[in-house]
């Protein structure tokens, strides 16, 4: 039983991020981390490794060479090996192209479960898991707060409108998990040291049998403008008032805006 | 290729989901701009009987993908087939897990542009143009399909982006979906179903939300918030901290990994305002924050920031509102 | 020999910093207020393999170089000085065995120390013998296959929470402290051992500083570390290395104070400007930062020489501890000054950092003892040392 976890390296939250003049995300000089939501996928995979449901965990990432750092960090948390897909033609790749490349790599790695986080922090993309499932013609178990693998099938616990369901599908599957999986573990010192010795392979588009043309110049959408949001009026504050007086002031505020 | 606008219409428990109605409204607006029709792709229990009613919200035609109570993703193959046949300009999907799953399957199968989640959309120069908040709301980007990109563009739409109007007329023409191939997506089944004891409100539909965070301190702490929500005719929500602590069900969690809401009034009590929560409510029209910590980040983007003890202020506010309403 | 941190050192620093920021820093104020030993953080550090850095891989440790160990201590101390004592003392207590212990002793104790399952402490100081180590009075009398220990120790860090101790006692009182002291490994479950009280202190309040009593405590002869009579030598060799941990701790405390002062001053406005933009404040911050950096670099230089087993090792480690300890006291005092009135109240961390910093000028050899060690080397190099 093998799991491949797809992760993405993104700029750190809170870092001074901006768009470049040619309206691409400026990744230079910004601290790069594992996409926080991918950490939950890593944690879920490692739990399945810990309890013996699966025998190996491989990490897969598509990105610039620097993304190898994110893969090493994942390996430091646990797992066996990693694969980085890097190619100049992939700069600025959109979700479809990302899914196409990951799907090709996953076909090559042929895991029982291809696992991802539910979205990426920087561009808020969330379509990659489903697109990969479509391209690979595999069932999709998405938005799981927990994943189980046993008896030739995978099950995901998914919130419903009124409670939760366990959705099941026969292996192999594509799955995504949410942050309800539980706190991702820290990389221990031994984990950090061991990560250096774990295998990390680098693949190019050619290794996947893909060409830049196929990925249609890598983007079907274009950003035509990037601006700061509308300035809001400064926050009004109510402080140091007894509760009853504060309540009156708040009610006045609501009434002035016709909210009560 | 037509100037039609498709939209996904989810039905559950025999009735259209609110997203179906909002997307019908949006599709109708865009179709008008494009010079085409709004065409729904309906799925889920109640789709067959309810499809025609989407005409009251602007749909000209509705294709029924299926009428069963099964995971939304199992309708993907039918959605793909119907979309291929329709040759539309754009397809609107709700930015909910089900909507995203189907949108993803469409993008993966058809290789078309994808946008979203968007906060507005219009037709410009014959193509769809969208606005979305990126980088945690710090940058608003405008996007459109690249030159010569195939259609339709898939557009993820947040709740409350399109506002349905009351009392529309009209009945949509209903057709059955074209035959679809067997798809691996169909292999997903509901193995177990667990209902919660309490009834849970769909926060995306609430116009007033009173949300509690770590400062509420416990399940009981939500009592005063419920009272205030009642007095305002609204719903109770929460930050992730409160959901993780088990004080309220996860369906009520607002934030990056929970619900994204756009009420006209949002009151956050005992919520610090971390970015993961903020992205779930920052487009609310009016934001009031109540917190003991004068430096809480939520104070920076709230319209009104009340520094004080929520357990004193909220009951006092509830009383004052009831007094004014004369109840 | 290089003492520029490598990319791997940076990676380690980043990992420990993240852990410290998320799990240790938020606990620091409460630990100080309740003066409770942070058992939860001890378990966290053990789980992250951070208590085994001075042990070999054959014993389950990670055998980090001394610069890496210093970085680790520094990053924890930056968040909380008390918690940084956990890895510091784990090494301090183990050093006598590392230096002079038999392979059998190492095999017996190191695996559980490296995993953090057991804590170890270093029991040298007595009520009447602080700087004057040779005046120790505790006795160890041979009786058949055992030694029987009698006496008491004072100011023993972690003495009341440790599972095992390295204890120094006179096997030959007539020969005096320098020639008649021996080192022993004592498990704290041994009958006759007690930790009757812990001190109430100015700082590092969460670290239990204990008085220990030994009342006919029997230890097997296999627990003698090195030959009889080598105790003083082993103790000195231990302190020559362990004081570097204090230097790293002091650097960390100082850095934490610098960071807190900068953050506060950037936020605080007076007279219509940010406090951090006043030239007077900038001069203070510049002195604080550059002096902390100097202490850090000296600590790394000393660490590199420890790994090389340099012949003048004591000169280096004493210099680092002297400079770092004095720097920490000065920098934390200045940090309180930068915060003004807010620096004096417990809502802000700098007053705790100032109280914590003081101990680095006192333990593991007072600054005065460090100066004697350094002066000895200075005179020797200049060829003017007193003969004999």
PDB file of N, CA, C and O in Angstrom, chain C residues 197-218:
ATOM      1  N   UNK C 197      14.161  20.313  49.859  1.00  0.00           N
ATOM      2  CA  UNK C 197      13.620  21.622  49.532  1.00  0.00           C
ATOM      3  C   UNK C 197      14.200  22.179  48.240  1.00  0.00           C
ATOM      4  O   UNK C 197      15.278  21.793  47.798  1.00  0.00           O
ATOM      5  N   UNK C 198      13.415  23.081  47.649  1.00  0.00           N
ATOM      6  CA  UNK C 198      13.912  23.832  46.492  1.00  0.00           C
ATOM      7  C   UNK C 198      13.911  25.312  46.858  1.00  0.00           C
ATOM      8  O   UNK C 198      13.121  25.766  47.690  1.00  0.00           O
ATOM      9  N   UNK C 199      14.786  26.058  46.208  1.00  0.00           N
ATOM     10  CA  UNK C 199      14.946  27.479  46.530  1.00  0.00           C
ATOM     11  C   UNK C 199      13.875  28.332  45.850  1.00  0.00           C
ATOM     12  O   UNK C 199      13.378  27.989  44.782  1.00  0.00           O
ATOM     13  N   UNK C 200      13.556  29.456  46.474  1.00  0.00           N
ATOM     14  CA  UNK C 200      12.752  30.485  45.798  1.00  0.00           C
ATOM     15  C   UNK C 200      13.734  31.484  45.228  1.00  0.00           C
ATOM     16  O   UNK C 200      14.534  32.046  45.961  1.00  0.00           O
ATOM     17  N   UNK C 201      13.634  31.733  43.907  1.00  0.00           N
ATOM     18  CA  UNK C 201      14.703  32.462  43.270  1.00  0.00           C
ATOM     19  C   UNK C 201      14.247  33.740  42.576  1.00  0.00           C
ATOM     20  O   UNK C 201      13.058  33.947  42.342  1.00  0.00           O
ATOM     21  N   UNK C 202      15.214  34.556  42.205  1.00  0.00           N
ATOM     22  CA  UNK C 202      14.951  35.800  41.465  1.00  0.00           C
ATOM     23  C   UNK C 202      14.468  35.454  40.046  1.00  0.00           C
ATOM     24  O   UNK C 202      13.554  36.073  39.516  1.00  0.00           O
ATOM     25  N   UNK C 203      15.136  34.491  39.457  1.00  0.00           N
ATOM     26  CA  UNK C 203      14.812  34.192  38.064  1.00  0.00           C
ATOM     27  C   UNK C 203      14.918  32.702  37.818  1.00  0.00           C
ATOM     28  O   UNK C 203      15.096  31.901  38.740  1.00  0.00           O
ATOM     29  N   UNK C 204      14.809  32.300  36.531  1.00  0.00           N
ATOM     30  CA  UNK C 204      14.692  30.899  36.101  1.00  0.00           C
ATOM     31  C   UNK C 204      13.842  30.144  37.118  1.00  0.00           C
ATOM     32  O   UNK C 204      14.209  29.081  37.617  1.00  0.00           O
ATOM     33  N   UNK C 205      12.684  30.749  37.430  1.00  0.00           N
ATOM     34  CA  UNK C 205      11.895  30.264  38.557  1.00  0.00           C
ATOM     35  C   UNK C 205      11.277  28.896  38.311  1.00  0.00           C
ATOM     36  O   UNK C 205      10.963  28.179  39.246  1.00  0.00           O
ATOM     37  N   UNK C 206      11.090  28.526  37.039  1.00  0.00           N
ATOM     38  CA  UNK C 206      10.499  27.215  36.764  1.00  0.00           C
ATOM     39  C   UNK C 206      11.507  26.094  36.857  1.00  0.00           C
ATOM     40  O   UNK C 206      11.166  24.916  36.744  1.00  0.00           O
ATOM     41  N   UNK C 207      12.766  26.441  37.052  1.00  0.00           N
ATOM     42  CA  UNK C 207      13.802  25.418  37.145  1.00  0.00           C
ATOM     43  C   UNK C 207      14.039  25.108  38.628  1.00  0.00           C
ATOM     44  O   UNK C 207      14.434  25.989  39.377  1.00  0.00           O
ATOM     45  N   UNK C 208      13.764  23.884  39.064  1.00  0.00           N
ATOM     46  CA  UNK C 208      13.910  23.588  40.485  1.00  0.00           C
ATOM     47  C   UNK C 208      15.395  23.529  40.882  1.00  0.00           C
ATOM     48  O   UNK C 208      16.162  22.766  40.307  1.00  0.00           O
ATOM     49  N   UNK C 209      15.751  24.359  41.862  1.00  0.00           N
ATOM     50  CA  UNK C 209      17.128  24.391  42.364  1.00  0.00           C
ATOM     51  C   UNK C 209      17.081  23.781  43.749  1.00  0.00           C
ATOM     52  O   UNK C 209      16.508  24.369  44.672  1.00  0.00           O
ATOM     53  N   UNK C 210      17.632  22.597  43.894  1.00  0.00           N
ATOM     54  CA  UNK C 210      17.309  21.782  45.058  1.00  0.00           C
ATOM     55  C   UNK C 210      18.455  21.592  46.026  1.00  0.00           C
ATOM     56  O   UNK C 210      19.631  21.605  45.654  1.00  0.00           O
ATOM     57  N   UNK C 211      18.057  21.392  47.267  1.00  0.00           N
ATOM     58  CA  UNK C 211      18.983  20.895  48.275  1.00  0.00           C
ATOM     59  C   UNK C 211      18.824  19.378  48.271  1.00  0.00           C
ATOM     60  O   UNK C 211      17.704  18.868  48.224  1.00  0.00           O
ATOM     61  N   UNK C 212      19.924  18.663  48.293  1.00  0.00           N
ATOM     62  CA  UNK C 212      19.866  17.198  48.253  1.00  0.00           C
ATOM     63  C   UNK C 212      20.532  16.640  49.504  1.00  0.00           C
ATOM     64  O   UNK C 212      21.582  17.145  49.926  1.00  0.00           O
ATOM     65  N   UNK C 213      19.935  15.626  50.073  1.00  0.00           N
ATOM     66  CA  UNK C 213      20.562  14.986  51.236  1.00  0.00           C
ATOM     67  C   UNK C 213      20.811  13.509  50.941  1.00  0.00           C
ATOM     68  O   UNK C 213      19.997  12.837  50.300  1.00  0.00           O
ATOM     69  N   UNK C 214      21.965  13.048  51.388  1.00  0.00           N
ATOM     70  CA  UNK C 214      22.360  11.652  51.193  1.00  0.00           C
ATOM     71  C   UNK C 214      22.601  11.062  52.580  1.00  0.00           C
ATOM     72  O   UNK C 214      23.488  11.496  53.305  1.00  0.00           O
ATOM     73  N   UNK C 215      21.782  10.080  52.921  1.00  0.00           N
ATOM     74  CA  UNK C 215      21.820   9.510  54.265  1.00  0.00           C
ATOM     75  C   UNK C 215      22.097   8.014  54.105  1.00  0.00           C
ATOM     76  O   UNK C 215      21.181   7.231  53.899  1.00  0.00           O
ATOM     77  N   UNK C 216      23.384   7.657  54.166  1.00  0.00           N
ATOM     78  CA  UNK C 216      23.780   6.252  53.932  1.00  0.00           C
ATOM     79  C   UNK C 216      23.254   5.746  52.607  1.00  0.00           C
ATOM     80  O   UNK C 216      22.623   4.694  52.533  1.00  0.00           O
ATOM     81  N   UNK C 217      23.484   6.527  51.557  1.00  0.00           N
ATOM     82  CA  UNK C 217      23.055   6.098  50.226  1.00  0.00           C
ATOM     83  C   UNK C 217      24.084   5.124  49.652  1.00  0.00           C
ATOM     84  O   UNK C 217      25.251   5.462  49.489  1.00  0.00           O
ATOM     85  N   UNK C 218      23.616   3.926  49.361  1.00  0.00           N
ATOM     86  CA  UNK C 218      24.518   2.888  48.865  1.00  0.00           C
ATOM     87  C   UNK C 218      24.549   2.884  47.341  1.00  0.00           C
ATOM     88  O   UNK C 218      23.509   2.739  46.703  1.00  0.00           O
TER      89      UNK C 218
END
